[in-house]
């Protein structure tokens, strides 16, 4: 956080389904096209950490920061400084970290394989979805967000506005609807 330059932020456990190797491939392509582009900060740890660090060295990918595992209390500092949040997972039931990034007012780049993508990402409004197996797709979305500061700011504001509807009252309302639906299906 001591570097003032903007960055893409990803926060994941370093396991295959989180697709961090795919994120690094897209980021490498992005930096070849945008040599002065944003940095990439990765929060987390896990079994793939050594392999991912090796990939960064082998491919000579610039400006990738492995910030390590961080406690929940540390996350706001990273979210406050990030330019955009990226969730590249190949499979994810929801992806609560996207909610957190939106609450922090960030544009979000979310894999179409993440469960929350359909509900939370309004294409071109608060972020973009992408094919997690296509580095070119993610690279293009990274270029759009980082290349247009006004758009990124607009998207961040929209994220904060959209996620406000997902508070406790929203959860309670949907939980009650699920309960009522279950009661109707069960019968007398």
PDB file of N, CA and C in Angstrom, residues 35-97:
ATOM      1  N   UNK A  35       1.998  -0.811 -21.065  1.00  0.00           N
ATOM      2  CA  UNK A  35       3.225  -0.898 -20.255  1.00  0.00           C
ATOM      3  C   UNK A  35       3.199  -0.050 -18.984  1.00  0.00           C
ATOM      4  N   UNK A  36       2.431   1.018 -18.986  1.00  0.00           N
ATOM      5  CA  UNK A  36       2.315   1.867 -17.791  1.00  0.00           C
ATOM      6  C   UNK A  36       0.981   1.625 -17.076  1.00  0.00           C
ATOM      7  N   UNK A  37       0.399   0.469 -17.303  1.00  0.00           N
ATOM      8  CA  UNK A  37      -0.906   0.151 -16.730  1.00  0.00           C
ATOM      9  C   UNK A  37      -0.889  -0.034 -15.227  1.00  0.00           C
ATOM     10  N   UNK A  38      -2.059  -0.328 -14.707  1.00  0.00           N
ATOM     11  CA  UNK A  38      -2.236  -0.522 -13.273  1.00  0.00           C
ATOM     12  C   UNK A  38      -1.461  -1.748 -12.794  1.00  0.00           C
ATOM     13  N   UNK A  39      -1.144  -1.740 -11.518  1.00  0.00           N
ATOM     14  CA  UNK A  39      -0.526  -2.892 -10.867  1.00  0.00           C
ATOM     15  C   UNK A  39      -1.595  -3.958 -10.579  1.00  0.00           C
ATOM     16  N   UNK A  40      -1.148  -5.115 -10.134  1.00  0.00           N
ATOM     17  CA  UNK A  40      -2.048  -6.186  -9.697  1.00  0.00           C
ATOM     18  C   UNK A  40      -1.631  -6.601  -8.301  1.00  0.00           C
ATOM     19  N   UNK A  41      -2.558  -6.495  -7.346  1.00  0.00           N
ATOM     20  CA  UNK A  41      -2.298  -6.895  -5.964  1.00  0.00           C
ATOM     21  C   UNK A  41      -3.155  -8.117  -5.665  1.00  0.00           C
ATOM     22  N   UNK A  42      -2.486  -9.178  -5.221  1.00  0.00           N
ATOM     23  CA  UNK A  42      -3.163 -10.430  -4.880  1.00  0.00           C
ATOM     24  C   UNK A  42      -3.121 -10.631  -3.373  1.00  0.00           C
ATOM     25  N   UNK A  43      -4.287 -10.726  -2.772  1.00  0.00           N
ATOM     26  CA  UNK A  43      -4.390 -11.043  -1.351  1.00  0.00           C
ATOM     27  C   UNK A  43      -4.724 -12.519  -1.222  1.00  0.00           C
ATOM     28  N   UNK A  44      -4.074 -13.186  -0.283  1.00  0.00           N
ATOM     29  CA  UNK A  44      -4.381 -14.579  -0.030  1.00  0.00           C
ATOM     30  C   UNK A  44      -3.140 -15.437   0.036  1.00  0.00           C
ATOM     31  N   UNK A  45      -3.399 -16.716   0.212  1.00  0.00           N
ATOM     32  CA  UNK A  45      -2.332 -17.715   0.235  1.00  0.00           C
ATOM     33  C   UNK A  45      -2.979 -19.058  -0.071  1.00  0.00           C
ATOM     34  N   UNK A  46      -2.159 -20.073  -0.186  1.00  0.00           N
ATOM     35  CA  UNK A  46      -2.687 -21.403  -0.450  1.00  0.00           C
ATOM     36  C   UNK A  46      -1.694 -22.252  -1.202  1.00  0.00           C
ATOM     37  N   UNK A  47      -2.117 -23.473  -1.549  1.00  0.00           N
ATOM     38  CA  UNK A  47      -1.204 -24.437  -2.156  1.00  0.00           C
ATOM     39  C   UNK A  47      -0.578 -24.007  -3.476  1.00  0.00           C
ATOM     40  N   UNK A  48      -1.204 -23.123  -4.219  1.00  0.00           N
ATOM     41  CA  UNK A  48      -0.650 -22.692  -5.511  1.00  0.00           C
ATOM     42  C   UNK A  48       0.274 -21.478  -5.411  1.00  0.00           C
ATOM     43  N   UNK A  49       0.508 -20.985  -4.230  1.00  0.00           N
ATOM     44  CA  UNK A  49       1.269 -19.741  -4.088  1.00  0.00           C
ATOM     45  C   UNK A  49       2.651 -19.808  -4.739  1.00  0.00           C
ATOM     46  N   UNK A  50       3.403 -20.855  -4.479  1.00  0.00           N
ATOM     47  CA  UNK A  50       4.750 -20.967  -5.067  1.00  0.00           C
ATOM     48  C   UNK A  50       4.689 -21.027  -6.584  1.00  0.00           C
ATOM     49  N   UNK A  51       3.751 -21.802  -7.110  1.00  0.00           N
ATOM     50  CA  UNK A  51       3.624 -21.922  -8.564  1.00  0.00           C
ATOM     51  C   UNK A  51       3.250 -20.583  -9.191  1.00  0.00           C
ATOM     52  N   UNK A  52       2.365 -19.833  -8.547  1.00  0.00           N
ATOM     53  CA  UNK A  52       1.950 -18.542  -9.081  1.00  0.00           C
ATOM     54  C   UNK A  52       3.103 -17.536  -9.047  1.00  0.00           C
ATOM     55  N   UNK A  53       3.858 -17.536  -7.961  1.00  0.00           N
ATOM     56  CA  UNK A  53       5.024 -16.647  -7.881  1.00  0.00           C
ATOM     57  C   UNK A  53       6.053 -17.039  -8.936  1.00  0.00           C
ATOM     58  N   UNK A  54       6.210 -18.339  -9.159  1.00  0.00           N
ATOM     59  CA  UNK A  54       7.119 -18.810 -10.199  1.00  0.00           C
ATOM     60  C   UNK A  54       6.677 -18.371 -11.583  1.00  0.00           C
ATOM     61  N   UNK A  55       5.374 -18.397 -11.828  1.00  0.00           N
ATOM     62  CA  UNK A  55       4.821 -17.964 -13.110  1.00  0.00           C
ATOM     63  C   UNK A  55       5.119 -16.483 -13.357  1.00  0.00           C
ATOM     64  N   UNK A  56       4.986 -15.679 -12.325  1.00  0.00           N
ATOM     65  CA  UNK A  56       5.273 -14.244 -12.454  1.00  0.00           C
ATOM     66  C   UNK A  56       6.735 -14.034 -12.835  1.00  0.00           C
ATOM     67  N   UNK A  57       7.631 -14.798 -12.210  1.00  0.00           N
ATOM     68  CA  UNK A  57       9.065 -14.668 -12.509  1.00  0.00           C
ATOM     69  C   UNK A  57       9.368 -15.193 -13.910  1.00  0.00           C
ATOM     70  N   UNK A  58       8.887 -16.397 -14.214  1.00  0.00           N
ATOM     71  CA  UNK A  58       9.153 -17.028 -15.509  1.00  0.00           C
ATOM     72  C   UNK A  58       8.644 -16.186 -16.671  1.00  0.00           C
ATOM     73  N   UNK A  59       7.446 -15.651 -16.529  1.00  0.00           N
ATOM     74  CA  UNK A  59       6.831 -14.855 -17.597  1.00  0.00           C
ATOM     75  C   UNK A  59       7.223 -13.381 -17.528  1.00  0.00           C
ATOM     76  N   UNK A  60       8.019 -13.018 -16.522  1.00  0.00           N
ATOM     77  CA  UNK A  60       8.462 -11.630 -16.324  1.00  0.00           C
ATOM     78  C   UNK A  60       7.278 -10.656 -16.331  1.00  0.00           C
ATOM     79  N   UNK A  61       6.262 -10.981 -15.531  1.00  0.00           N
ATOM     80  CA  UNK A  61       5.067 -10.130 -15.450  1.00  0.00           C
ATOM     81  C   UNK A  61       5.361  -9.010 -14.453  1.00  0.00           C
ATOM     82  N   UNK A  62       5.314  -7.761 -14.900  1.00  0.00           N
ATOM     83  CA  UNK A  62       5.667  -6.655 -14.006  1.00  0.00           C
ATOM     84  C   UNK A  62       4.556  -6.286 -13.024  1.00  0.00           C
ATOM     85  N   UNK A  63       4.960  -5.693 -11.922  1.00  0.00           N
ATOM     86  CA  UNK A  63       4.038  -5.048 -10.971  1.00  0.00           C
ATOM     87  C   UNK A  63       2.969  -5.958 -10.387  1.00  0.00           C
ATOM     88  N   UNK A  64       3.304  -7.216 -10.141  1.00  0.00           N
ATOM     89  CA  UNK A  64       2.397  -8.116  -9.433  1.00  0.00           C
ATOM     90  C   UNK A  64       2.876  -8.163  -7.989  1.00  0.00           C
ATOM     91  N   UNK A  65       1.975  -7.854  -7.073  1.00  0.00           N
ATOM     92  CA  UNK A  65       2.304  -7.840  -5.649  1.00  0.00           C
ATOM     93  C   UNK A  65       1.537  -8.956  -4.954  1.00  0.00           C
ATOM     94  N   UNK A  66       2.262  -9.852  -4.314  1.00  0.00           N
ATOM     95  CA  UNK A  66       1.661 -10.877  -3.478  1.00  0.00           C
ATOM     96  C   UNK A  66       1.655 -10.324  -2.053  1.00  0.00           C
ATOM     97  N   UNK A  67       0.514  -9.829  -1.618  1.00  0.00           N
ATOM     98  CA  UNK A  67       0.421  -9.165  -0.317  1.00  0.00           C
ATOM     99  C   UNK A  67       0.132 -10.138   0.819  1.00  0.00           C
ATOM    100  N   UNK A  68      -0.010 -11.413   0.518  1.00  0.00           N
ATOM    101  CA  UNK A  68      -0.210 -12.427   1.547  1.00  0.00           C
ATOM    102  C   UNK A  68      -1.634 -12.497   2.059  1.00  0.00           C
ATOM    103  N   UNK A  69      -1.835 -13.441   2.966  1.00  0.00           N
ATOM    104  CA  UNK A  69      -3.136 -13.588   3.614  1.00  0.00           C
ATOM    105  C   UNK A  69      -3.361 -12.391   4.522  1.00  0.00           C
ATOM    106  N   UNK A  70      -4.532 -11.828   4.480  1.00  0.00           N
ATOM    107  CA  UNK A  70      -4.884 -10.689   5.332  1.00  0.00           C
ATOM    108  C   UNK A  70      -6.153 -10.997   6.108  1.00  0.00           C
ATOM    109  N   UNK A  71      -6.177 -10.534   7.328  1.00  0.00           N
ATOM    110  CA  UNK A  71      -7.375 -10.668   8.143  1.00  0.00           C
ATOM    111  C   UNK A  71      -8.469  -9.760   7.589  1.00  0.00           C
ATOM    112  N   UNK A  72      -9.699 -10.062   7.920  1.00  0.00           N
ATOM    113  CA  UNK A  72     -10.840  -9.275   7.452  1.00  0.00           C
ATOM    114  C   UNK A  72     -10.664  -7.792   7.812  1.00  0.00           C
ATOM    115  N   UNK A  73     -10.085  -7.520   8.957  1.00  0.00           N
ATOM    116  CA  UNK A  73      -9.900  -6.130   9.379  1.00  0.00           C
ATOM    117  C   UNK A  73      -8.911  -5.373   8.488  1.00  0.00           C
ATOM    118  N   UNK A  74      -8.051  -6.088   7.749  1.00  0.00           N
ATOM    119  CA  UNK A  74      -7.089  -5.450   6.846  1.00  0.00           C
ATOM    120  C   UNK A  74      -7.687  -5.149   5.471  1.00  0.00           C
ATOM    121  N   UNK A  75      -8.745  -5.850   5.114  1.00  0.00           N
ATOM    122  CA  UNK A  75      -9.312  -5.729   3.768  1.00  0.00           C
ATOM    123  C   UNK A  75      -9.751  -4.312   3.407  1.00  0.00           C
ATOM    124  N   UNK A  76     -10.400  -3.548   4.313  1.00  0.00           N
ATOM    125  CA  UNK A  76     -10.828  -2.197   3.919  1.00  0.00           C
ATOM    126  C   UNK A  76      -9.701  -1.302   3.414  1.00  0.00           C
ATOM    127  N   UNK A  77      -8.513  -1.422   3.954  1.00  0.00           N
ATOM    128  CA  UNK A  77      -7.400  -0.583   3.499  1.00  0.00           C
ATOM    129  C   UNK A  77      -7.055  -0.885   2.046  1.00  0.00           C
ATOM    130  N   UNK A  78      -7.100  -2.149   1.669  1.00  0.00           N
ATOM    131  CA  UNK A  78      -6.810  -2.527   0.278  1.00  0.00           C
ATOM    132  C   UNK A  78      -7.948  -2.113  -0.645  1.00  0.00           C
ATOM    133  N   UNK A  79      -9.179  -2.320  -0.202  1.00  0.00           N
ATOM    134  CA  UNK A  79     -10.327  -1.932  -1.018  1.00  0.00           C
ATOM    135  C   UNK A  79     -10.354  -0.416  -1.236  1.00  0.00           C
ATOM    136  N   UNK A  80      -9.978   0.334  -0.223  1.00  0.00           N
ATOM    137  CA  UNK A  80      -9.998   1.798  -0.326  1.00  0.00           C
ATOM    138  C   UNK A  80      -8.976   2.313  -1.329  1.00  0.00           C
ATOM    139  N   UNK A  81      -7.887   1.613  -1.526  1.00  0.00           N
ATOM    140  CA  UNK A  81      -6.826   2.064  -2.418  1.00  0.00           C
ATOM    141  C   UNK A  81      -6.919   1.474  -3.818  1.00  0.00           C
ATOM    142  N   UNK A  82      -7.685   0.410  -3.991  1.00  0.00           N
ATOM    143  CA  UNK A  82      -7.768  -0.270  -5.285  1.00  0.00           C
ATOM    144  C   UNK A  82      -8.505   0.586  -6.310  1.00  0.00           C
ATOM    145  N   UNK A  83      -8.192   0.327  -7.584  1.00  0.00           N
ATOM    146  CA  UNK A  83      -8.901   0.986  -8.675  1.00  0.00           C
ATOM    147  C   UNK A  83     -10.081   0.164  -9.157  1.00  0.00           C
ATOM    148  N   UNK A  84      -9.965  -1.169  -9.027  1.00  0.00           N
ATOM    149  CA  UNK A  84     -11.036  -2.084  -9.441  1.00  0.00           C
ATOM    150  C   UNK A  84     -10.779  -3.435  -8.780  1.00  0.00           C
ATOM    151  N   UNK A  85     -11.828  -4.213  -8.663  1.00  0.00           N
ATOM    152  CA  UNK A  85     -11.730  -5.544  -8.068  1.00  0.00           C
ATOM    153  C   UNK A  85     -11.942  -6.600  -9.150  1.00  0.00           C
ATOM    154  N   UNK A  86     -11.150  -7.679  -9.097  1.00  0.00           N
ATOM    155  CA  UNK A  86     -11.265  -8.762 -10.077  1.00  0.00           C
ATOM    156  C   UNK A  86     -11.521 -10.079  -9.356  1.00  0.00           C
ATOM    157  N   UNK A  87     -12.536 -10.799  -9.795  1.00  0.00           N
ATOM    158  CA  UNK A  87     -12.817 -12.143  -9.260  1.00  0.00           C
ATOM    159  C   UNK A  87     -12.845 -13.114 -10.436  1.00  0.00           C
ATOM    160  N   UNK A  88     -11.736 -13.853 -10.668  1.00  0.00           N
ATOM    161  CA  UNK A  88     -11.585 -14.663 -11.879  1.00  0.00           C
ATOM    162  C   UNK A  88     -11.984 -16.132 -11.769  1.00  0.00           C
ATOM    163  N   UNK A  89     -12.696 -16.525 -10.748  1.00  0.00           N
ATOM    164  CA  UNK A  89     -12.930 -17.945 -10.450  1.00  0.00           C
ATOM    165  C   UNK A  89     -13.555 -18.731 -11.607  1.00  0.00           C
ATOM    166  N   UNK A  90     -13.138 -19.989 -11.694  1.00  0.00           N
ATOM    167  CA  UNK A  90     -13.740 -20.928 -12.651  1.00  0.00           C
ATOM    168  C   UNK A  90     -15.061 -21.462 -12.125  1.00  0.00           C
ATOM    169  N   UNK A  91     -15.196 -21.509 -10.810  1.00  0.00           N
ATOM    170  CA  UNK A  91     -16.429 -21.966 -10.163  1.00  0.00           C
ATOM    171  C   UNK A  91     -16.508 -21.330  -8.787  1.00  0.00           C
ATOM    172  N   UNK A  92     -17.628 -20.715  -8.496  1.00  0.00           N
ATOM    173  CA  UNK A  92     -17.834 -20.063  -7.197  1.00  0.00           C
ATOM    174  C   UNK A  92     -19.329 -19.949  -6.972  1.00  0.00           C
ATOM    175  N   UNK A  93     -19.864 -20.513  -5.866  1.00  0.00           N
ATOM    176  CA  UNK A  93     -21.309 -20.450  -5.644  1.00  0.00           C
ATOM    177  C   UNK A  93     -21.859 -19.014  -5.612  1.00  0.00           C
ATOM    178  N   UNK A  94     -21.193 -18.107  -4.888  1.00  0.00           N
ATOM    179  CA  UNK A  94     -21.642 -16.719  -4.855  1.00  0.00           C
ATOM    180  C   UNK A  94     -20.471 -15.759  -5.071  1.00  0.00           C
ATOM    181  N   UNK A  95     -19.560 -15.659  -4.124  1.00  0.00           N
ATOM    182  CA  UNK A  95     -18.437 -14.726  -4.215  1.00  0.00           C
ATOM    183  C   UNK A  95     -18.692 -13.491  -3.374  1.00  0.00           C
ATOM    184  N   UNK A  96     -18.812 -13.666  -2.069  1.00  0.00           N
ATOM    185  CA  UNK A  96     -19.153 -12.569  -1.158  1.00  0.00           C
ATOM    186  C   UNK A  96     -18.163 -11.413  -1.223  1.00  0.00           C
ATOM    187  N   UNK A  97     -16.940 -11.696  -1.596  1.00  0.00           N
ATOM    188  CA  UNK A  97     -15.932 -10.643  -1.691  1.00  0.00           C
ATOM    189  C   UNK A  97     -16.324  -9.597  -2.745  1.00  0.00           C
TER     190      UNK A  97
END
